[in-house]
PDB file of C-alpha atoms in Angstrom:
ATOM      1  CA  UNK M 727    -163.115 -64.535 104.249  1.00  0.00           C
ATOM      2  CA  UNK M 728    -165.544 -63.394 106.927  1.00  0.00           C
ATOM      3  CA  UNK M 729    -162.772 -62.632 109.445  1.00  0.00           C
ATOM      4  CA  UNK M 730    -160.089 -61.557 106.967  1.00  0.00           C
ATOM      5  CA  UNK M 731    -160.574 -57.770 107.056  1.00  0.00           C
ATOM      6  CA  UNK M 732    -159.672 -55.108 109.587  1.00  0.00           C
ATOM      7  CA  UNK M 733    -162.391 -52.643 108.516  1.00  0.00           C
ATOM      8  CA  UNK M 734    -165.084 -54.847 106.980  1.00  0.00           C
ATOM      9  CA  UNK M 735    -167.451 -57.437 108.398  1.00  0.00           C
ATOM     10  CA  UNK M 736    -168.666 -59.899 105.776  1.00  0.00           C
ATOM     11  CA  UNK M 737    -171.477 -62.433 106.017  1.00  0.00           C
ATOM     12  CA  UNK M 738    -172.758 -64.666 103.216  1.00  0.00           C
ATOM     13  CA  UNK M 739    -176.417 -65.731 102.952  1.00  0.00           C
ATOM     14  CA  UNK M 740    -178.028 -67.474  99.965  1.00  0.00           C
ATOM     15  CA  UNK M 741    -175.833 -65.900  97.314  1.00  0.00           C
ATOM     16  CA  UNK M 742    -175.761 -62.446  98.937  1.00  0.00           C
ATOM     17  CA  UNK M 743    -172.644 -60.990 100.564  1.00  0.00           C
ATOM     18  CA  UNK M 744    -173.535 -58.510 103.296  1.00  0.00           C
ATOM     19  CA  UNK M 745    -170.597 -56.142 103.855  1.00  0.00           C
ATOM     20  CA  UNK M 746    -170.600 -53.878 106.899  1.00  0.00           C
ATOM     21  CA  UNK M 747    -168.044 -51.066 106.915  1.00  0.00           C
ATOM     22  CA  UNK M 748    -166.563 -50.745 110.403  1.00  0.00           C
ATOM     23  CA  UNK M 749    -163.636 -48.319 110.581  1.00  0.00           C
ATOM     24  CA  UNK M 750    -163.974 -46.192 113.757  1.00  0.00           C
ATOM     25  CA  UNK M 751    -164.253 -43.455 114.714  1.00  0.00           C
ATOM     26  CA  UNK M 752    -166.116 -42.149 111.607  1.00  0.00           C
ATOM     27  CA  UNK M 753    -165.589 -44.790 108.900  1.00  0.00           C
ATOM     28  CA  UNK M 754    -162.925 -42.704 107.185  1.00  0.00           C
ATOM     29  CA  UNK M 755    -161.935 -43.795 103.679  1.00  0.00           C
ATOM     30  CA  UNK M 756    -158.308 -44.172 104.671  1.00  0.00           C
ATOM     31  CA  UNK M 757    -155.573 -46.544 103.544  1.00  0.00           C
ATOM     32  CA  UNK M 758    -156.841 -49.379 105.765  1.00  0.00           C
ATOM     33  CA  UNK M 759    -160.373 -49.247 104.360  1.00  0.00           C
ATOM     34  CA  UNK M 760    -159.180 -48.800 100.777  1.00  0.00           C
ATOM     35  CA  UNK M 761    -156.899 -51.830 101.038  1.00  0.00           C
ATOM     36  CA  UNK M 762    -159.681 -53.932 102.539  1.00  0.00           C
ATOM     37  CA  UNK M 763    -162.136 -52.883  99.831  1.00  0.00           C
ATOM     38  CA  UNK M 764    -159.544 -53.771  97.209  1.00  0.00           C
ATOM     39  CA  UNK M 765    -158.914 -57.195  98.777  1.00  0.00           C
ATOM     40  CA  UNK M 766    -162.634 -57.837  99.078  1.00  0.00           C
ATOM     41  CA  UNK M 767    -163.202 -56.883  95.431  1.00  0.00           C
ATOM     42  CA  UNK M 768    -160.402 -59.228  94.437  1.00  0.00           C
ATOM     43  CA  UNK M 769    -162.069 -62.066  96.361  1.00  0.00           C
ATOM     44  CA  UNK M 770    -165.401 -61.356  94.652  1.00  0.00           C
ATOM     45  CA  UNK M 771    -164.111 -60.867  91.105  1.00  0.00           C
ATOM     46  CA  UNK M 772    -164.317 -64.552  90.155  1.00  0.00           C
ATOM     47  CA  UNK M 773    -166.782 -65.797  92.783  1.00  0.00           C
ATOM     48  CA  UNK M 774    -169.762 -67.197  90.880  1.00  0.00           C
ATOM     49  CA  UNK M 775    -171.526 -68.266  94.074  1.00  0.00           C
ATOM     50  CA  UNK M 776    -172.091 -64.645  95.137  1.00  0.00           C
ATOM     51  CA  UNK M 777    -174.714 -62.894  93.001  1.00  0.00           C
ATOM     52  CA  UNK M 778    -175.330 -59.701  95.016  1.00  0.00           C
ATOM     53  CA  UNK M 779    -173.259 -57.568  97.398  1.00  0.00           C
ATOM     54  CA  UNK M 780    -174.999 -55.291  99.903  1.00  0.00           C
ATOM     55  CA  UNK M 781    -172.844 -52.592 101.515  1.00  0.00           C
ATOM     56  CA  UNK M 782    -173.903 -51.027 104.818  1.00  0.00           C
ATOM     57  CA  UNK M 783    -172.244 -49.350 107.795  1.00  0.00           C
ATOM     58  CA  UNK M 784    -171.702 -50.442 111.376  1.00  0.00           C
ATOM     59  CA  UNK M 785    -171.918 -46.761 112.370  1.00  0.00           C
ATOM     60  CA  UNK M 786    -175.486 -45.376 112.264  1.00  0.00           C
ATOM     61  CA  UNK M 787    -174.189 -41.802 111.849  1.00  0.00           C
ATOM     62  CA  UNK M 788    -171.674 -42.324 109.047  1.00  0.00           C
ATOM     63  CA  UNK M 789    -171.690 -44.617 106.023  1.00  0.00           C
ATOM     64  CA  UNK M 790    -168.217 -43.396 105.037  1.00  0.00           C
ATOM     65  CA  UNK M 791    -167.407 -39.906 106.309  1.00  0.00           C
ATOM     66  CA  UNK M 792    -165.093 -38.948 103.403  1.00  0.00           C
ATOM     67  CA  UNK M 793    -161.563 -39.559 102.172  1.00  0.00           C
ATOM     68  CA  UNK M 794    -158.681 -39.235 104.606  1.00  0.00           C
ATOM     69  CA  UNK M 795    -157.689 -35.551 104.497  1.00  0.00           C
ATOM     70  CA  UNK M 796    -154.153 -36.352 105.691  1.00  0.00           C
ATOM     71  CA  UNK M 797    -153.464 -37.732 102.196  1.00  0.00           C
ATOM     72  CA  UNK M 798    -153.091 -34.085 101.113  1.00  0.00           C
ATOM     73  CA  UNK M 799    -149.909 -33.819 103.209  1.00  0.00           C
ATOM     74  CA  UNK M 800    -148.273 -36.872 101.645  1.00  0.00           C
ATOM     75  CA  UNK M 801    -149.458 -37.328  98.087  1.00  0.00           C
ATOM     76  CA  UNK M 802    -146.446 -39.491  97.254  1.00  0.00           C
ATOM     77  CA  UNK M 803    -147.372 -42.132  99.830  1.00  0.00           C
ATOM     78  CA  UNK M 804    -151.015 -41.956  98.758  1.00  0.00           C
ATOM     79  CA  UNK M 805    -150.049 -42.516  95.131  1.00  0.00           C
ATOM     80  CA  UNK M 806    -147.946 -45.551  96.061  1.00  0.00           C
ATOM     81  CA  UNK M 807    -150.768 -47.451  97.774  1.00  0.00           C
ATOM     82  CA  UNK M 808    -150.865 -50.940  96.207  1.00  0.00           C
ATOM     83  CA  UNK M 809    -154.477 -50.704  95.057  1.00  0.00           C
ATOM     84  CA  UNK M 810    -156.046 -52.509  92.074  1.00  0.00           C
ATOM     85  CA  UNK M 811    -152.936 -53.184  89.970  1.00  0.00           C
ATOM     86  CA  UNK M 812    -155.126 -54.328  87.062  1.00  0.00           C
ATOM     87  CA  UNK M 813    -156.837 -50.924  86.838  1.00  0.00           C
ATOM     88  CA  UNK M 814    -155.498 -47.974  84.830  1.00  0.00           C
ATOM     89  CA  UNK M 815    -152.456 -46.838  86.816  1.00  0.00           C
ATOM     90  CA  UNK M 816    -152.857 -43.271  85.601  1.00  0.00           C
ATOM     91  CA  UNK M 817    -155.835 -43.081  87.989  1.00  0.00           C
ATOM     92  CA  UNK M 818    -155.223 -42.366  91.651  1.00  0.00           C
ATOM     93  CA  UNK M 819    -155.651 -45.229  94.157  1.00  0.00           C
ATOM     94  CA  UNK M 820    -159.067 -44.047  95.393  1.00  0.00           C
ATOM     95  CA  UNK M 821    -160.377 -43.924  91.828  1.00  0.00           C
ATOM     96  CA  UNK M 822    -158.948 -47.379  91.191  1.00  0.00           C
ATOM     97  CA  UNK M 823    -160.625 -48.972  94.205  1.00  0.00           C
ATOM     98  CA  UNK M 824    -163.952 -47.396  93.266  1.00  0.00           C
ATOM     99  CA  UNK M 825    -163.548 -48.661  89.707  1.00  0.00           C
ATOM    100  CA  UNK M 826    -162.971 -52.144  91.112  1.00  0.00           C
ATOM    101  CA  UNK M 827    -166.258 -51.894  92.998  1.00  0.00           C
ATOM    102  CA  UNK M 828    -168.058 -50.473  89.952  1.00  0.00           C
ATOM    103  CA  UNK M 829    -166.848 -53.265  87.677  1.00  0.00           C
ATOM    104  CA  UNK M 830    -167.593 -56.212  89.969  1.00  0.00           C
ATOM    105  CA  UNK M 831    -169.602 -58.965  88.250  1.00  0.00           C
ATOM    106  CA  UNK M 832    -172.087 -59.007  91.128  1.00  0.00           C
ATOM    107  CA  UNK M 833    -174.941 -56.532  91.523  1.00  0.00           C
ATOM    108  CA  UNK M 834    -173.851 -54.016  94.177  1.00  0.00           C
ATOM    109  CA  UNK M 835    -176.398 -52.288  96.413  1.00  0.00           C
ATOM    110  CA  UNK M 836    -175.737 -49.661  99.077  1.00  0.00           C
ATOM    111  CA  UNK M 837    -177.851 -49.338 102.197  1.00  0.00           C
ATOM    112  CA  UNK M 838    -177.291 -45.738 103.335  1.00  0.00           C
ATOM    113  CA  UNK M 839    -177.913 -44.627 106.875  1.00  0.00           C
ATOM    114  CA  UNK M 840    -176.129 -41.554 108.163  1.00  0.00           C
ATOM    115  CA  UNK M 841    -173.756 -39.371 106.160  1.00  0.00           C
ATOM    116  CA  UNK M 842    -171.529 -39.965 103.159  1.00  0.00           C
ATOM    117  CA  UNK M 843    -169.405 -37.086 101.903  1.00  0.00           C
ATOM    118  CA  UNK M 844    -166.495 -36.777  99.515  1.00  0.00           C
ATOM    119  CA  UNK M 845    -164.931 -40.180  98.881  1.00  0.00           C
ATOM    120  CA  UNK M 846    -167.738 -41.838 100.819  1.00  0.00           C
ATOM    121  CA  UNK M 847    -170.336 -40.403  98.457  1.00  0.00           C
ATOM    122  CA  UNK M 848    -168.162 -41.410  95.515  1.00  0.00           C
ATOM    123  CA  UNK M 849    -167.984 -44.987  96.815  1.00  0.00           C
ATOM    124  CA  UNK M 850    -171.789 -44.990  96.903  1.00  0.00           C
ATOM    125  CA  UNK M 851    -171.970 -43.574  93.380  1.00  0.00           C
ATOM    126  CA  UNK M 852    -169.725 -46.380  92.098  1.00  0.00           C
ATOM    127  CA  UNK M 853    -172.290 -49.005  93.126  1.00  0.00           C
ATOM    128  CA  UNK M 854    -175.135 -50.240  90.960  1.00  0.00           C
ATOM    129  CA  UNK M 855    -177.925 -49.079  93.281  1.00  0.00           C
ATOM    130  CA  UNK M 856    -178.362 -46.958  96.409  1.00  0.00           C
ATOM    131  CA  UNK M 857    -181.225 -46.946  98.943  1.00  0.00           C
ATOM    132  CA  UNK M 858    -181.312 -44.322 101.685  1.00  0.00           C
ATOM    133  CA  UNK M 859    -182.926 -43.810 105.070  1.00  0.00           C
ATOM    134  CA  UNK M 860    -185.434 -40.991 104.663  1.00  0.00           C
ATOM    135  CA  UNK M 861    -184.820 -39.714 108.171  1.00  0.00           C
ATOM    136  CA  UNK M 862    -181.070 -40.174 108.578  1.00  0.00           C
ATOM    137  CA  UNK M 863    -179.209 -40.205 105.251  1.00  0.00           C
ATOM    138  CA  UNK M 864    -177.315 -37.337 103.654  1.00  0.00           C
ATOM    139  CA  UNK M 865    -174.734 -37.054 100.843  1.00  0.00           C
ATOM    140  CA  UNK M 866    -172.359 -34.311  99.755  1.00  0.00           C
ATOM    141  CA  UNK M 867    -169.395 -33.521  97.522  1.00  0.00           C
ATOM    142  CA  UNK M 868    -167.774 -30.744  99.526  1.00  0.00           C
ATOM    143  CA  UNK M 869    -164.296 -30.854  97.979  1.00  0.00           C
ATOM    144  CA  UNK M 870    -164.443 -27.596  96.022  1.00  0.00           C
ATOM    145  CA  UNK M 871    -164.716 -25.614  99.254  1.00  0.00           C
ATOM    146  CA  UNK M 872    -161.419 -27.263 100.261  1.00  0.00           C
ATOM    147  CA  UNK M 873    -159.662 -26.115  97.096  1.00  0.00           C
ATOM    148  CA  UNK M 874    -159.900 -29.343  95.086  1.00  0.00           C
ATOM    149  CA  UNK M 875    -162.550 -31.263  93.126  1.00  0.00           C
ATOM    150  CA  UNK M 876    -164.016 -34.704  93.863  1.00  0.00           C
ATOM    151  CA  UNK M 877    -161.033 -36.930  93.234  1.00  0.00           C
ATOM    152  CA  UNK M 878    -162.397 -40.459  93.584  1.00  0.00           C
ATOM    153  CA  UNK M 879    -164.715 -40.648  90.584  1.00  0.00           C
ATOM    154  CA  UNK M 880    -167.470 -38.245  91.592  1.00  0.00           C
ATOM    155  CA  UNK M 881    -167.272 -36.020  88.519  1.00  0.00           C
ATOM    156  CA  UNK M 882    -167.676 -39.060  86.253  1.00  0.00           C
ATOM    157  CA  UNK M 883    -170.196 -41.049  88.301  1.00  0.00           C
ATOM    158  CA  UNK M 884    -172.478 -38.172  89.258  1.00  0.00           C
ATOM    159  CA  UNK M 885    -172.839 -36.940  85.695  1.00  0.00           C
ATOM    160  CA  UNK M 886    -174.202 -40.305  84.642  1.00  0.00           C
ATOM    161  CA  UNK M 887    -176.558 -40.502  87.620  1.00  0.00           C
ATOM    162  CA  UNK M 888    -178.031 -37.007  87.844  1.00  0.00           C
ATOM    163  CA  UNK M 889    -176.982 -35.211  84.632  1.00  0.00           C
ATOM    164  CA  UNK M 890    -174.475 -32.433  83.956  1.00  0.00           C
ATOM    165  CA  UNK M 891    -176.341 -29.483  85.484  1.00  0.00           C
ATOM    166  CA  UNK M 892    -177.199 -31.235  88.745  1.00  0.00           C
ATOM    167  CA  UNK M 893    -173.697 -32.684  89.021  1.00  0.00           C
ATOM    168  CA  UNK M 894    -172.357 -29.122  88.801  1.00  0.00           C
ATOM    169  CA  UNK M 895    -174.843 -27.946  91.433  1.00  0.00           C
ATOM    170  CA  UNK M 896    -173.850 -30.731  93.840  1.00  0.00           C
ATOM    171  CA  UNK M 897    -170.108 -30.359  93.294  1.00  0.00           C
ATOM    172  CA  UNK M 898    -169.797 -26.563  93.078  1.00  0.00           C
ATOM    173  CA  UNK M 899    -172.505 -25.894  95.678  1.00  0.00           C
ATOM    174  CA  UNK M 900    -171.029 -28.328  98.188  1.00  0.00           C
ATOM    175  CA  UNK M 901    -174.217 -28.579 100.229  1.00  0.00           C
ATOM    176  CA  UNK M 902    -175.520 -31.626 102.063  1.00  0.00           C
ATOM    177  CA  UNK M 903    -178.208 -33.363  99.976  1.00  0.00           C
ATOM    178  CA  UNK M 904    -180.952 -34.975 102.050  1.00  0.00           C
ATOM    179  CA  UNK M 905    -182.341 -38.389 101.144  1.00  0.00           C
ATOM    180  CA  UNK M 906    -185.616 -37.118  99.660  1.00  0.00           C
ATOM    181  CA  UNK M 907    -183.768 -34.712  97.343  1.00  0.00           C
ATOM    182  CA  UNK M 908    -181.212 -37.380  96.437  1.00  0.00           C
ATOM    183  CA  UNK M 909    -184.072 -39.634  95.351  1.00  0.00           C
ATOM    184  CA  UNK M 910    -185.760 -36.887  93.354  1.00  0.00           C
ATOM    185  CA  UNK M 911    -182.635 -36.068  91.354  1.00  0.00           C
ATOM    186  CA  UNK M 912    -181.572 -39.687  90.870  1.00  0.00           C
ATOM    187  CA  UNK M 913    -178.564 -39.920  93.186  1.00  0.00           C
ATOM    188  CA  UNK M 914    -180.312 -42.711  95.101  1.00  0.00           C
ATOM    189  CA  UNK M 915    -182.888 -45.162  93.815  1.00  0.00           C
ATOM    190  CA  UNK M 916    -185.275 -44.590  96.684  1.00  0.00           C
ATOM    191  CA  UNK M 917    -185.455 -42.868 100.049  1.00  0.00           C
ATOM    192  CA  UNK M 918    -187.550 -45.019 102.379  1.00  0.00           C
ATOM    193  CA  UNK M 919    -188.524 -44.751 106.045  1.00  0.00           C
ATOM    194  CA  UNK M 920    -185.639 -45.958 108.170  1.00  0.00           C
ATOM    195  CA  UNK M 921    -187.716 -48.770 109.661  1.00  0.00           C
ATOM    196  CA  UNK M 922    -188.287 -50.171 106.150  1.00  0.00           C
ATOM    197  CA  UNK M 923    -184.762 -49.791 104.750  1.00  0.00           C
ATOM    198  CA  UNK M 924    -183.442 -53.233 105.682  1.00  0.00           C
ATOM    199  CA  UNK M 925    -186.559 -54.966 104.367  1.00  0.00           C
ATOM    200  CA  UNK M 926    -186.587 -53.093 101.042  1.00  0.00           C
ATOM    201  CA  UNK M 927    -182.924 -53.760 100.311  1.00  0.00           C
ATOM    202  CA  UNK M 928    -182.828 -57.337 101.576  1.00  0.00           C
ATOM    203  CA  UNK M 929    -185.915 -58.374  99.591  1.00  0.00           C
ATOM    204  CA  UNK M 930    -184.469 -56.862  96.406  1.00  0.00           C
ATOM    205  CA  UNK M 931    -181.081 -58.506  97.002  1.00  0.00           C
ATOM    206  CA  UNK M 932    -182.721 -61.890  97.549  1.00  0.00           C
ATOM    207  CA  UNK M 933    -184.803 -61.553  94.367  1.00  0.00           C
ATOM    208  CA  UNK M 934    -181.726 -60.713  92.289  1.00  0.00           C
ATOM    209  CA  UNK M 935    -179.699 -63.532  93.840  1.00  0.00           C
ATOM    210  CA  UNK M 936    -182.489 -66.001  92.946  1.00  0.00           C
ATOM    211  CA  UNK M 937    -182.508 -65.103  89.235  1.00  0.00           C
ATOM    212  CA  UNK M 938    -181.219 -67.746  86.809  1.00  0.00           C
ATOM    213  CA  UNK M 939    -177.422 -67.654  86.435  1.00  0.00           C
ATOM    214  CA  UNK M 940    -176.143 -64.910  84.152  1.00  0.00           C
ATOM    215  CA  UNK M 941    -179.381 -62.941  83.917  1.00  0.00           C
ATOM    216  CA  UNK M 942    -178.471 -60.062  86.249  1.00  0.00           C
ATOM    217  CA  UNK M 943    -175.056 -59.649  84.665  1.00  0.00           C
ATOM    218  CA  UNK M 944    -176.537 -59.702  81.152  1.00  0.00           C
ATOM    219  CA  UNK M 945    -179.084 -57.015  82.036  1.00  0.00           C
ATOM    220  CA  UNK M 946    -176.356 -54.868  83.593  1.00  0.00           C
ATOM    221  CA  UNK M 947    -174.113 -55.171  80.540  1.00  0.00           C
ATOM    222  CA  UNK M 948    -176.970 -54.215  78.218  1.00  0.00           C
ATOM    223  CA  UNK M 949    -177.885 -51.181  80.335  1.00  0.00           C
ATOM    224  CA  UNK M 950    -174.251 -50.061  80.592  1.00  0.00           C
ATOM    225  CA  UNK M 951    -173.851 -50.367  76.828  1.00  0.00           C
ATOM    226  CA  UNK M 952    -176.945 -48.219  76.292  1.00  0.00           C
ATOM    227  CA  UNK M 953    -175.291 -45.443  78.288  1.00  0.00           C
ATOM    228  CA  UNK M 954    -172.712 -45.175  75.478  1.00  0.00           C
ATOM    229  CA  UNK M 955    -175.318 -45.059  72.707  1.00  0.00           C
ATOM    230  CA  UNK M 956    -178.753 -46.462  71.937  1.00  0.00           C
ATOM    231  CA  UNK M 957    -177.388 -48.442  69.010  1.00  0.00           C
ATOM    232  CA  UNK M 958    -174.620 -49.984  71.078  1.00  0.00           C
ATOM    233  CA  UNK M 959    -177.132 -50.784  73.810  1.00  0.00           C
ATOM    234  CA  UNK M 960    -179.488 -52.534  71.404  1.00  0.00           C
ATOM    235  CA  UNK M 961    -176.679 -54.602  69.911  1.00  0.00           C
ATOM    236  CA  UNK M 962    -175.414 -55.659  73.324  1.00  0.00           C
ATOM    237  CA  UNK M 963    -178.955 -56.496  74.481  1.00  0.00           C
ATOM    238  CA  UNK M 964    -179.500 -58.651  71.399  1.00  0.00           C
ATOM    239  CA  UNK M 965    -176.176 -60.397  71.955  1.00  0.00           C
ATOM    240  CA  UNK M 966    -176.792 -61.302  75.593  1.00  0.00           C
ATOM    241  CA  UNK M 967    -180.452 -62.128  74.932  1.00  0.00           C
ATOM    242  CA  UNK M 968    -179.428 -64.751  72.370  1.00  0.00           C
ATOM    243  CA  UNK M 969    -176.955 -66.176  74.871  1.00  0.00           C
ATOM    244  CA  UNK M 970    -179.686 -66.475  77.509  1.00  0.00           C
ATOM    245  CA  UNK M 971    -182.148 -68.041  75.048  1.00  0.00           C
ATOM    246  CA  UNK M 972    -179.540 -70.752  74.482  1.00  0.00           C
ATOM    247  CA  UNK M 973    -179.671 -71.687  78.174  1.00  0.00           C
ATOM    248  CA  UNK M 974    -182.156 -74.406  79.271  1.00  0.00           C
ATOM    249  CA  UNK M 975    -183.717 -72.115  81.881  1.00  0.00           C
ATOM    250  CA  UNK M 976    -185.310 -69.826  79.279  1.00  0.00           C
ATOM    251  CA  UNK M 977    -187.448 -72.492  77.607  1.00  0.00           C
ATOM    252  CA  UNK M 978    -188.202 -74.246  80.895  1.00  0.00           C
ATOM    253  CA  UNK M 979    -189.459 -71.093  82.603  1.00  0.00           C
ATOM    254  CA  UNK M 980    -191.496 -69.971  79.587  1.00  0.00           C
ATOM    255  CA  UNK M 981    -193.250 -73.370  79.466  1.00  0.00           C
ATOM    256  CA  UNK M 982    -193.881 -73.237  83.211  1.00  0.00           C
ATOM    257  CA  UNK M 983    -195.365 -69.748  82.936  1.00  0.00           C
ATOM    258  CA  UNK M 984    -197.701 -70.826  80.150  1.00  0.00           C
ATOM    259  CA  UNK M 985    -198.773 -73.869  82.133  1.00  0.00           C
ATOM    260  CA  UNK M 986    -199.501 -71.641  85.149  1.00  0.00           C
ATOM    261  CA  UNK M 987    -201.784 -69.362  83.149  1.00  0.00           C
ATOM    262  CA  UNK M 988    -199.648 -66.793  81.346  1.00  0.00           C
ATOM    263  CA  UNK M 989    -201.283 -65.441  78.183  1.00  0.00           C
ATOM    264  CA  UNK M 990    -204.750 -66.046  79.625  1.00  0.00           C
ATOM    265  CA  UNK M 991    -206.903 -63.160  80.847  1.00  0.00           C
ATOM    266  CA  UNK M 992    -206.804 -64.330  84.459  1.00  0.00           C
ATOM    267  CA  UNK M 993    -203.107 -65.104  84.429  1.00  0.00           C
ATOM    268  CA  UNK M 994    -202.151 -61.766  82.910  1.00  0.00           C
ATOM    269  CA  UNK M 995    -203.973 -59.883  85.678  1.00  0.00           C
ATOM    270  CA  UNK M 996    -201.599 -61.448  88.236  1.00  0.00           C
ATOM    271  CA  UNK M 997    -198.559 -62.091  86.070  1.00  0.00           C
ATOM    272  CA  UNK M 998    -195.916 -60.950  88.602  1.00  0.00           C
ATOM    273  CA  UNK M 999    -197.310 -63.279  91.274  1.00  0.00           C
ATOM    274  CA  UNK M1000    -197.601 -66.078  88.749  1.00  0.00           C
ATOM    275  CA  UNK M1001    -193.972 -65.674  87.654  1.00  0.00           C
ATOM    276  CA  UNK M1002    -192.746 -65.505  91.258  1.00  0.00           C
ATOM    277  CA  UNK M1003    -194.311 -68.896  91.964  1.00  0.00           C
ATOM    278  CA  UNK M1004    -192.559 -70.649  89.095  1.00  0.00           C
ATOM    279  CA  UNK M1005    -189.138 -69.040  89.481  1.00  0.00           C
TER     280      UNK M1005
END
């Protein structure tokens, strides 16, 4: 799998797949990259050994520049790209590949250095989490100035991330959003100094990958259900919670936490450290 892609470099470490996008000269979201992302998503869809996927770029200036503008000259060929046949075929191929990424069972995290516009920003928005270089990252949806709208999921994804009014500002305004602003409005989780970006993302990825089996997916399903309605979210959380309580890990870890000092005054002052040591 590591050498199977023309535009992706993949390395696996302790349950984390590190995916580096490498599609010179500017990491364009063209047919080659879309097909590779689709094939990669297919390989991950039933891979229980991989818990987390971290996406980054081999190009320090561009995460993914944007969608291939030459598609506008040949919409028929674009529409016929064999992307994600299991997705809703009324969606265009770029939407379908982003939906494949969004619906992966693994936790997906983007490590953003450089620029991501148009389809590149939409690819980022399809992932579970995004962390950006404070000094070097920027994101934009500039399509309206080109006579179209974001066509790879941006109108749907952005609304959920930043709210209706800010989604309209980003899409209709078409300006480049710096990392600090993207953090403030919720487009990225955090903007961190560039020198700390790898550490912040890699530590988080490792922590998620080390969780007991099924926990990260259960939390994600409960949170996604809550986006539909509070009631639906509570019901889904109760459902997956009961499933996790039925697993041996829940009772074992609770007993270990109590034995290590949980529910004592001293233990509660350092509960996170205590739990880390028993996990």
